[in-house]
């Protein structure tokens, strides 16, 4: 089964530290998303890429978050500096365009900032 | 601004009965609606979708209904099974944006 791989699965860090989360999308998928799951907001879209180009990152706090796709097999989400309110589960998903197709999610990175 | 809303955070249903999960949306430009299921410590998995030009789509025990005039969709699970216990997210897309609701936690009681 093809799967989206996210690393690390868990990350505990101190406030002010840099955090990098990585995602390996399914080979051949041209759209990659980053979501954050919180209790209050459910699944929030942070950013997405089509064919490695960023299409929308309006959901991200720009001063501290950045998302990139250095190549088709790797997407990264970086937080610098991290804050306790960033504690959440971060999901990466990949798929083919929009529409009726289901997108495949990774298992998530659980981030705790203390 | 929450464009997709799931107003029931939780639902409990007896095994064998029907589970009905509801979702409301505000943007009339959404062209596809999807349901995802999520188990603890796992990512959401795609369950079923419906185009905005249809009012019903069925896949086995799962049926999604769309009422565009009311901007409402629902997921019916018949019969409900204990393995269906999970968080269900509805989602909607316009082609350029993709939005999720806050989820409904379904518990199927054996």
PDB file of C-alpha atoms in Angstrom:
ATOM      1  CA  UNK A   1       0.000   0.000   0.000  1.00  0.00           C
ATOM      2  CA  UNK A   2       1.318   3.422  -0.930  1.00  0.00           C
ATOM      3  CA  UNK A   3       1.531   5.704   2.057  1.00  0.00           C
ATOM      4  CA  UNK A   4       2.480   9.209   3.118  1.00  0.00           C
ATOM      5  CA  UNK A   5       5.382   9.081   5.553  1.00  0.00           C
ATOM      6  CA  UNK A   6       5.817  11.737   8.206  1.00  0.00           C
ATOM      7  CA  UNK A   7       8.774  12.145  10.534  1.00  0.00           C
ATOM      8  CA  UNK A   8       9.172  12.446  13.417  1.00  0.00           C
ATOM      9  CA  UNK A   9       6.016  10.878  14.904  1.00  0.00           C
ATOM     10  CA  UNK A  10       6.504  12.749  18.149  1.00  0.00           C
ATOM     11  CA  UNK A  11       8.512  15.830  19.019  1.00  0.00           C
ATOM     12  CA  UNK A  12       8.918  17.560  22.359  1.00  0.00           C
ATOM     13  CA  UNK A  13      10.829  20.803  22.282  1.00  0.00           C
ATOM     14  CA  UNK A  14      11.403  23.872  24.366  1.00  0.00           C
ATOM     15  CA  UNK A  15       9.837  27.179  23.538  1.00  0.00           C
ATOM     16  CA  UNK A  16      12.025  29.178  21.186  1.00  0.00           C
ATOM     17  CA  UNK A  17      13.593  26.172  19.497  1.00  0.00           C
ATOM     18  CA  UNK A  18      13.356  25.443  15.795  1.00  0.00           C
ATOM     19  CA  UNK A  19      11.212  22.492  14.744  1.00  0.00           C
ATOM     20  CA  UNK A  20      11.276  20.812  11.340  1.00  0.00           C
ATOM     21  CA  UNK A  21       8.662  18.281  10.290  1.00  0.00           C
ATOM     22  CA  UNK A  22       9.129  16.185   7.175  1.00  0.00           C
ATOM     23  CA  UNK A  23       6.754  14.493   4.796  1.00  0.00           C
ATOM     24  CA  UNK A  24       7.318  12.052   1.967  1.00  0.00           C
ATOM     25  CA  UNK A  25       4.252  12.163  -0.293  1.00  0.00           C
ATOM     26  CA  UNK A  26       3.069   9.247  -2.381  1.00  0.00           C
ATOM     27  CA  UNK A  27       5.052   8.950  -5.582  1.00  0.00           C
ATOM     28  CA  UNK A  28       3.146  10.504  -8.447  1.00  0.00           C
ATOM     29  CA  UNK A  29       0.889  12.688  -6.329  1.00  0.00           C
ATOM     30  CA  UNK A  30       1.131  16.309  -7.437  1.00  0.00           C
ATOM     31  CA  UNK A  31      -0.626  18.024  -4.525  1.00  0.00           C
ATOM     32  CA  UNK A  32       0.695  18.157  -0.981  1.00  0.00           C
ATOM     33  CA  UNK A  33      -1.079  19.661   2.006  1.00  0.00           C
ATOM     34  CA  UNK A  34      -0.061  20.540   5.553  1.00  0.00           C
ATOM     35  CA  UNK A  35      -2.815  20.501   8.169  1.00  0.00           C
ATOM     36  CA  UNK A  36      -2.835  21.110  11.895  1.00  0.00           C
ATOM     37  CA  UNK A  37      -5.334  19.429  14.171  1.00  0.00           C
ATOM     38  CA  UNK A  38      -6.468  21.260  17.278  1.00  0.00           C
ATOM     39  CA  UNK A  39      -9.425  20.657  19.543  1.00  0.00           C
ATOM     40  CA  UNK A  40     -11.066  23.977  18.760  1.00  0.00           C
ATOM     41  CA  UNK A  41     -10.428  24.294  15.030  1.00  0.00           C
ATOM     42  CA  UNK A  42     -10.456  20.690  13.909  1.00  0.00           C
ATOM     43  CA  UNK A  43      -8.252  20.284  10.855  1.00  0.00           C
ATOM     44  CA  UNK A  44      -6.795  23.648   9.803  1.00  0.00           C
ATOM     45  CA  UNK A  45      -5.195  23.974   6.401  1.00  0.00           C
ATOM     46  CA  UNK A  46      -1.765  25.564   6.778  1.00  0.00           C
ATOM     47  CA  UNK A  47      -0.388  25.327   3.250  1.00  0.00           C
ATOM     48  CA  UNK A  48      -0.537  23.356   0.057  1.00  0.00           C
ATOM     49  CA  UNK A  49       1.605  22.764  -2.972  1.00  0.00           C
ATOM     50  CA  UNK A  50       0.765  21.751  -6.520  1.00  0.00           C
ATOM     51  CA  UNK A  51       3.629  20.364  -8.586  1.00  0.00           C
ATOM     52  CA  UNK A  52       5.994  21.585  -5.822  1.00  0.00           C
ATOM     53  CA  UNK A  53       4.860  25.190  -6.179  1.00  0.00           C
ATOM     54  CA  UNK A  54       3.239  26.776  -3.112  1.00  0.00           C
ATOM     55  CA  UNK A  55      -0.349  27.712  -3.989  1.00  0.00           C
ATOM     56  CA  UNK A  56      -1.653  28.877  -0.661  1.00  0.00           C
ATOM     57  CA  UNK A  57      -0.018  29.355   2.701  1.00  0.00           C
ATOM     58  CA  UNK A  58      -2.506  31.857   4.086  1.00  0.00           C
ATOM     59  CA  UNK A  59      -3.300  29.522   6.981  1.00  0.00           C
ATOM     60  CA  UNK A  60       0.217  29.764   8.374  1.00  0.00           C
ATOM     61  CA  UNK A  61       1.553  32.384  10.771  1.00  0.00           C
ATOM     62  CA  UNK A  62       4.105  33.793   8.354  1.00  0.00           C
ATOM     63  CA  UNK A  63       6.435  35.205  10.935  1.00  0.00           C
ATOM     64  CA  UNK A  64       7.319  31.800  12.344  1.00  0.00           C
ATOM     65  CA  UNK A  65       6.127  29.086   9.960  1.00  0.00           C
ATOM     66  CA  UNK A  66       7.548  28.153   6.606  1.00  0.00           C
ATOM     67  CA  UNK A  67       6.729  25.315   4.207  1.00  0.00           C
ATOM     68  CA  UNK A  68       8.823  24.101   1.319  1.00  0.00           C
ATOM     69  CA  UNK A  69       9.104  21.278  -1.201  1.00  0.00           C
ATOM     70  CA  UNK A  70      12.776  21.008  -2.100  1.00  0.00           C
ATOM     71  CA  UNK A  71      11.928  18.084  -4.377  1.00  0.00           C
ATOM     72  CA  UNK A  72       8.966  15.911  -5.333  1.00  0.00           C
ATOM     73  CA  UNK A  73       9.737  13.386  -2.600  1.00  0.00           C
ATOM     74  CA  UNK A  74      10.038  15.759   0.336  1.00  0.00           C
ATOM     75  CA  UNK A  75       7.893  18.459   1.907  1.00  0.00           C
ATOM     76  CA  UNK A  76       8.979  20.294   5.052  1.00  0.00           C
ATOM     77  CA  UNK A  77       7.200  22.428   7.611  1.00  0.00           C
ATOM     78  CA  UNK A  78       9.404  24.518   9.838  1.00  0.00           C
ATOM     79  CA  UNK A  79       8.551  26.524  12.935  1.00  0.00           C
ATOM     80  CA  UNK A  80      11.080  29.036  14.216  1.00  0.00           C
ATOM     81  CA  UNK A  81      10.804  30.021  16.993  1.00  0.00           C
ATOM     82  CA  UNK A  82       8.314  27.543  18.387  1.00  0.00           C
ATOM     83  CA  UNK A  83       5.733  28.555  20.998  1.00  0.00           C
ATOM     84  CA  UNK A  84       3.538  26.508  23.363  1.00  0.00           C
ATOM     85  CA  UNK A  85       0.447  27.400  21.316  1.00  0.00           C
ATOM     86  CA  UNK A  86       1.994  25.517  18.376  1.00  0.00           C
ATOM     87  CA  UNK A  87       1.453  22.256  20.248  1.00  0.00           C
ATOM     88  CA  UNK A  88      -0.793  20.152  18.031  1.00  0.00           C
ATOM     89  CA  UNK A  89      -0.750  17.223  15.625  1.00  0.00           C
ATOM     90  CA  UNK A  90       0.527  18.202  12.203  1.00  0.00           C
ATOM     91  CA  UNK A  91      -0.625  16.145   9.224  1.00  0.00           C
ATOM     92  CA  UNK A  92       0.702  15.966   5.726  1.00  0.00           C
ATOM     93  CA  UNK A  93      -1.541  14.688   2.929  1.00  0.00           C
ATOM     94  CA  UNK A  94      -0.970  14.098  -0.752  1.00  0.00           C
ATOM     95  CA  UNK A  95      -3.224  13.551  -3.710  1.00  0.00           C
ATOM     96  CA  UNK A  96      -3.933  14.286  -7.343  1.00  0.00           C
ATOM     97  CA  UNK A  97      -5.463  17.709  -7.899  1.00  0.00           C
ATOM     98  CA  UNK A  98      -8.720  18.616  -6.167  1.00  0.00           C
ATOM     99  CA  UNK A  99     -12.141  17.219  -6.528  1.00  0.00           C
ATOM    100  CA  UNK A 100     -13.695  13.935  -5.651  1.00  0.00           C
ATOM    101  CA  UNK A 101     -10.458  12.104  -5.087  1.00  0.00           C
ATOM    102  CA  UNK A 102      -9.619  11.230  -1.559  1.00  0.00           C
ATOM    103  CA  UNK A 103      -6.349  12.498  -0.276  1.00  0.00           C
ATOM    104  CA  UNK A 104      -4.001  10.235   1.613  1.00  0.00           C
ATOM    105  CA  UNK A 105      -2.899  11.460   4.997  1.00  0.00           C
ATOM    106  CA  UNK A 106       0.217  10.572   6.900  1.00  0.00           C
ATOM    107  CA  UNK A 107       0.061   9.469  10.526  1.00  0.00           C
ATOM    108  CA  UNK A 108       0.970  12.914  11.761  1.00  0.00           C
ATOM    109  CA  UNK A 109       3.647  14.521  13.905  1.00  0.00           C
ATOM    110  CA  UNK A 110       2.562  15.223  17.466  1.00  0.00           C
ATOM    111  CA  UNK A 111       4.386  18.378  18.536  1.00  0.00           C
ATOM    112  CA  UNK A 112       4.619  19.474  22.133  1.00  0.00           C
ATOM    113  CA  UNK A 113       6.277  22.786  22.910  1.00  0.00           C
ATOM    114  CA  UNK A 114       7.034  23.283  26.597  1.00  0.00           C
TER     115      UNK A 114
ATOM    116  CA  UNK B   1     -14.365  31.826   9.685  1.00  0.00           C
ATOM    117  CA  UNK B   2     -15.509  28.201   9.687  1.00  0.00           C
ATOM    118  CA  UNK B   3     -16.923  27.461   6.232  1.00  0.00           C
ATOM    119  CA  UNK B   4     -17.656  23.835   7.074  1.00  0.00           C
ATOM    120  CA  UNK B   5     -19.329  23.073  10.392  1.00  0.00           C
ATOM    121  CA  UNK B   6     -20.078  19.924  12.286  1.00  0.00           C
ATOM    122  CA  UNK B   7     -22.237  21.001  15.179  1.00  0.00           C
ATOM    123  CA  UNK B   8     -22.345  17.670  16.994  1.00  0.00           C
ATOM    124  CA  UNK B   9     -19.012  16.903  18.611  1.00  0.00           C
ATOM    125  CA  UNK B  10     -20.124  13.390  19.546  1.00  0.00           C
ATOM    126  CA  UNK B  11     -22.711  10.734  18.762  1.00  0.00           C
ATOM    127  CA  UNK B  12     -23.470   7.343  20.332  1.00  0.00           C
ATOM    128  CA  UNK B  13     -25.394   4.643  18.490  1.00  0.00           C
ATOM    129  CA  UNK B  14     -26.273   1.018  19.202  1.00  0.00           C
ATOM    130  CA  UNK B  15     -24.678  -1.609  17.004  1.00  0.00           C
ATOM    131  CA  UNK B  16     -26.918  -2.474  14.063  1.00  0.00           C
ATOM    132  CA  UNK B  17     -28.707   0.864  14.097  1.00  0.00           C
ATOM    133  CA  UNK B  18     -28.262   3.790  11.724  1.00  0.00           C
ATOM    134  CA  UNK B  19     -25.648   6.464  12.416  1.00  0.00           C
ATOM    135  CA  UNK B  20     -26.334   9.887  10.918  1.00  0.00           C
ATOM    136  CA  UNK B  21     -23.563  12.448  10.932  1.00  0.00           C
ATOM    137  CA  UNK B  22     -24.343  15.972   9.832  1.00  0.00           C
ATOM    138  CA  UNK B  23     -22.386  18.782   8.259  1.00  0.00           C
ATOM    139  CA  UNK B  24     -23.321  22.328   7.227  1.00  0.00           C
ATOM    140  CA  UNK B  25     -21.444  24.656   4.924  1.00  0.00           C
ATOM    141  CA  UNK B  26     -21.647  28.289   3.950  1.00  0.00           C
ATOM    142  CA  UNK B  27     -19.883  28.547   0.599  1.00  0.00           C
ATOM    143  CA  UNK B  28     -22.163  27.805  -2.358  1.00  0.00           C
ATOM    144  CA  UNK B  29     -19.094  27.499  -4.612  1.00  0.00           C
ATOM    145  CA  UNK B  30     -17.989  24.180  -3.112  1.00  0.00           C
ATOM    146  CA  UNK B  31     -18.036  21.575  -5.859  1.00  0.00           C
ATOM    147  CA  UNK B  32     -17.066  18.433  -3.981  1.00  0.00           C
ATOM    148  CA  UNK B  33     -17.801  17.181  -0.501  1.00  0.00           C
ATOM    149  CA  UNK B  34     -15.900  14.416   1.218  1.00  0.00           C
ATOM    150  CA  UNK B  35     -16.061  12.414   4.420  1.00  0.00           C
ATOM    151  CA  UNK B  36     -12.988  11.187   6.253  1.00  0.00           C
ATOM    152  CA  UNK B  37     -12.696   8.801   9.159  1.00  0.00           C
ATOM    153  CA  UNK B  38      -9.966   9.090  11.773  1.00  0.00           C
ATOM    154  CA  UNK B  39      -8.828   6.615  14.398  1.00  0.00           C
ATOM    155  CA  UNK B  40      -6.683   7.765  17.345  1.00  0.00           C
ATOM    156  CA  UNK B  41      -2.976   8.159  16.539  1.00  0.00           C
ATOM    157  CA  UNK B  42      -3.638   7.781  12.816  1.00  0.00           C
ATOM    158  CA  UNK B  43      -4.198  10.190   9.966  1.00  0.00           C
ATOM    159  CA  UNK B  44      -7.688  10.657   8.504  1.00  0.00           C
ATOM    160  CA  UNK B  45      -8.642   8.185   5.781  1.00  0.00           C
ATOM    161  CA  UNK B  46     -10.910   8.981   2.872  1.00  0.00           C
ATOM    162  CA  UNK B  47     -14.335   7.387   3.109  1.00  0.00           C
ATOM    163  CA  UNK B  48     -16.725   8.712   0.466  1.00  0.00           C
ATOM    164  CA  UNK B  49     -17.333  11.815  -1.629  1.00  0.00           C
ATOM    165  CA  UNK B  50     -20.128  13.478  -3.556  1.00  0.00           C
ATOM    166  CA  UNK B  51     -20.172  15.987  -6.368  1.00  0.00           C
ATOM    167  CA  UNK B  52     -22.276  19.105  -5.952  1.00  0.00           C
ATOM    168  CA  UNK B  53     -24.332  18.070  -8.988  1.00  0.00           C
ATOM    169  CA  UNK B  54     -25.576  14.981  -7.198  1.00  0.00           C
ATOM    170  CA  UNK B  55     -27.763  14.544  -4.150  1.00  0.00           C
ATOM    171  CA  UNK B  56     -26.782  11.028  -3.115  1.00  0.00           C
ATOM    172  CA  UNK B  57     -23.817   8.717  -3.313  1.00  0.00           C
ATOM    173  CA  UNK B  58     -23.714   5.233  -1.884  1.00  0.00           C
ATOM    174  CA  UNK B  59     -20.839   2.878  -1.129  1.00  0.00           C
ATOM    175  CA  UNK B  60     -21.744  -0.240   0.784  1.00  0.00           C
ATOM    176  CA  UNK B  61     -22.943   0.685   4.259  1.00  0.00           C
ATOM    177  CA  UNK B  62     -22.098   4.356   3.703  1.00  0.00           C
ATOM    178  CA  UNK B  63     -24.374   6.857   1.970  1.00  0.00           C
ATOM    179  CA  UNK B  64     -23.810  10.572   1.681  1.00  0.00           C
ATOM    180  CA  UNK B  65     -26.737  12.910   1.039  1.00  0.00           C
ATOM    181  CA  UNK B  66     -26.397  16.466  -0.192  1.00  0.00           C
ATOM    182  CA  UNK B  67     -29.068  19.147   0.170  1.00  0.00           C
ATOM    183  CA  UNK B  68     -27.726  22.165  -1.673  1.00  0.00           C
ATOM    184  CA  UNK B  69     -30.638  24.443  -0.907  1.00  0.00           C
ATOM    185  CA  UNK B  70     -30.033  23.906   2.798  1.00  0.00           C
ATOM    186  CA  UNK B  71     -26.235  23.771   2.393  1.00  0.00           C
ATOM    187  CA  UNK B  72     -26.287  20.552   4.339  1.00  0.00           C
ATOM    188  CA  UNK B  73     -24.809  17.118   3.906  1.00  0.00           C
ATOM    189  CA  UNK B  74     -25.075  13.996   5.947  1.00  0.00           C
ATOM    190  CA  UNK B  75     -23.383  10.636   6.187  1.00  0.00           C
ATOM    191  CA  UNK B  76     -25.515   7.596   6.929  1.00  0.00           C
ATOM    192  CA  UNK B  77     -23.944   4.382   8.162  1.00  0.00           C
ATOM    193  CA  UNK B  78     -26.247   1.361   8.087  1.00  0.00           C
ATOM    194  CA  UNK B  79     -25.893  -0.916   9.925  1.00  0.00           C
ATOM    195  CA  UNK B  80     -23.430   0.625  12.373  1.00  0.00           C
ATOM    196  CA  UNK B  81     -20.632  -1.616  13.622  1.00  0.00           C
ATOM    197  CA  UNK B  82     -18.268  -1.223  16.607  1.00  0.00           C
ATOM    198  CA  UNK B  83     -15.369  -0.812  14.154  1.00  0.00           C
ATOM    199  CA  UNK B  84     -17.048   2.340  12.870  1.00  0.00           C
ATOM    200  CA  UNK B  85     -16.224   4.071  16.168  1.00  0.00           C
ATOM    201  CA  UNK B  86     -13.947   6.939  15.123  1.00  0.00           C
ATOM    202  CA  UNK B  87     -13.929  10.674  14.481  1.00  0.00           C
ATOM    203  CA  UNK B  88     -15.603  11.630  11.216  1.00  0.00           C
ATOM    204  CA  UNK B  89     -14.644  14.803   9.389  1.00  0.00           C
ATOM    205  CA  UNK B  90     -16.577  16.321   6.542  1.00  0.00           C
ATOM    206  CA  UNK B  91     -14.651  18.384   4.025  1.00  0.00           C
ATOM    207  CA  UNK B  92     -15.439  20.559   1.032  1.00  0.00           C
ATOM    208  CA  UNK B  93     -13.430  21.835  -1.879  1.00  0.00           C
ATOM    209  CA  UNK B  94     -13.773  24.553  -4.484  1.00  0.00           C
ATOM    210  CA  UNK B  95     -10.878  23.488  -6.645  1.00  0.00           C
ATOM    211  CA  UNK B  96      -8.586  26.039  -5.056  1.00  0.00           C
ATOM    212  CA  UNK B  97      -9.431  25.622  -1.398  1.00  0.00           C
ATOM    213  CA  UNK B  98     -10.088  22.617   0.774  1.00  0.00           C
ATOM    214  CA  UNK B  99     -11.843  22.930   4.146  1.00  0.00           C
ATOM    215  CA  UNK B 100     -12.541  20.503   6.974  1.00  0.00           C
ATOM    216  CA  UNK B 101     -15.136  20.573   9.721  1.00  0.00           C
ATOM    217  CA  UNK B 102     -14.198  20.097  13.370  1.00  0.00           C
ATOM    218  CA  UNK B 103     -15.216  16.443  13.446  1.00  0.00           C
ATOM    219  CA  UNK B 104     -17.847  14.267  15.130  1.00  0.00           C
ATOM    220  CA  UNK B 105     -16.759  11.453  17.399  1.00  0.00           C
ATOM    221  CA  UNK B 106     -18.936   8.389  16.750  1.00  0.00           C
ATOM    222  CA  UNK B 107     -19.200   5.606  19.319  1.00  0.00           C
ATOM    223  CA  UNK B 108     -20.985   2.420  18.292  1.00  0.00           C
ATOM    224  CA  UNK B 109     -22.058   0.499  21.368  1.00  0.00           C
ATOM    225  CA  UNK B 110     -21.993  -3.298  21.023  1.00  0.00           C
TER     226      UNK B 110
END
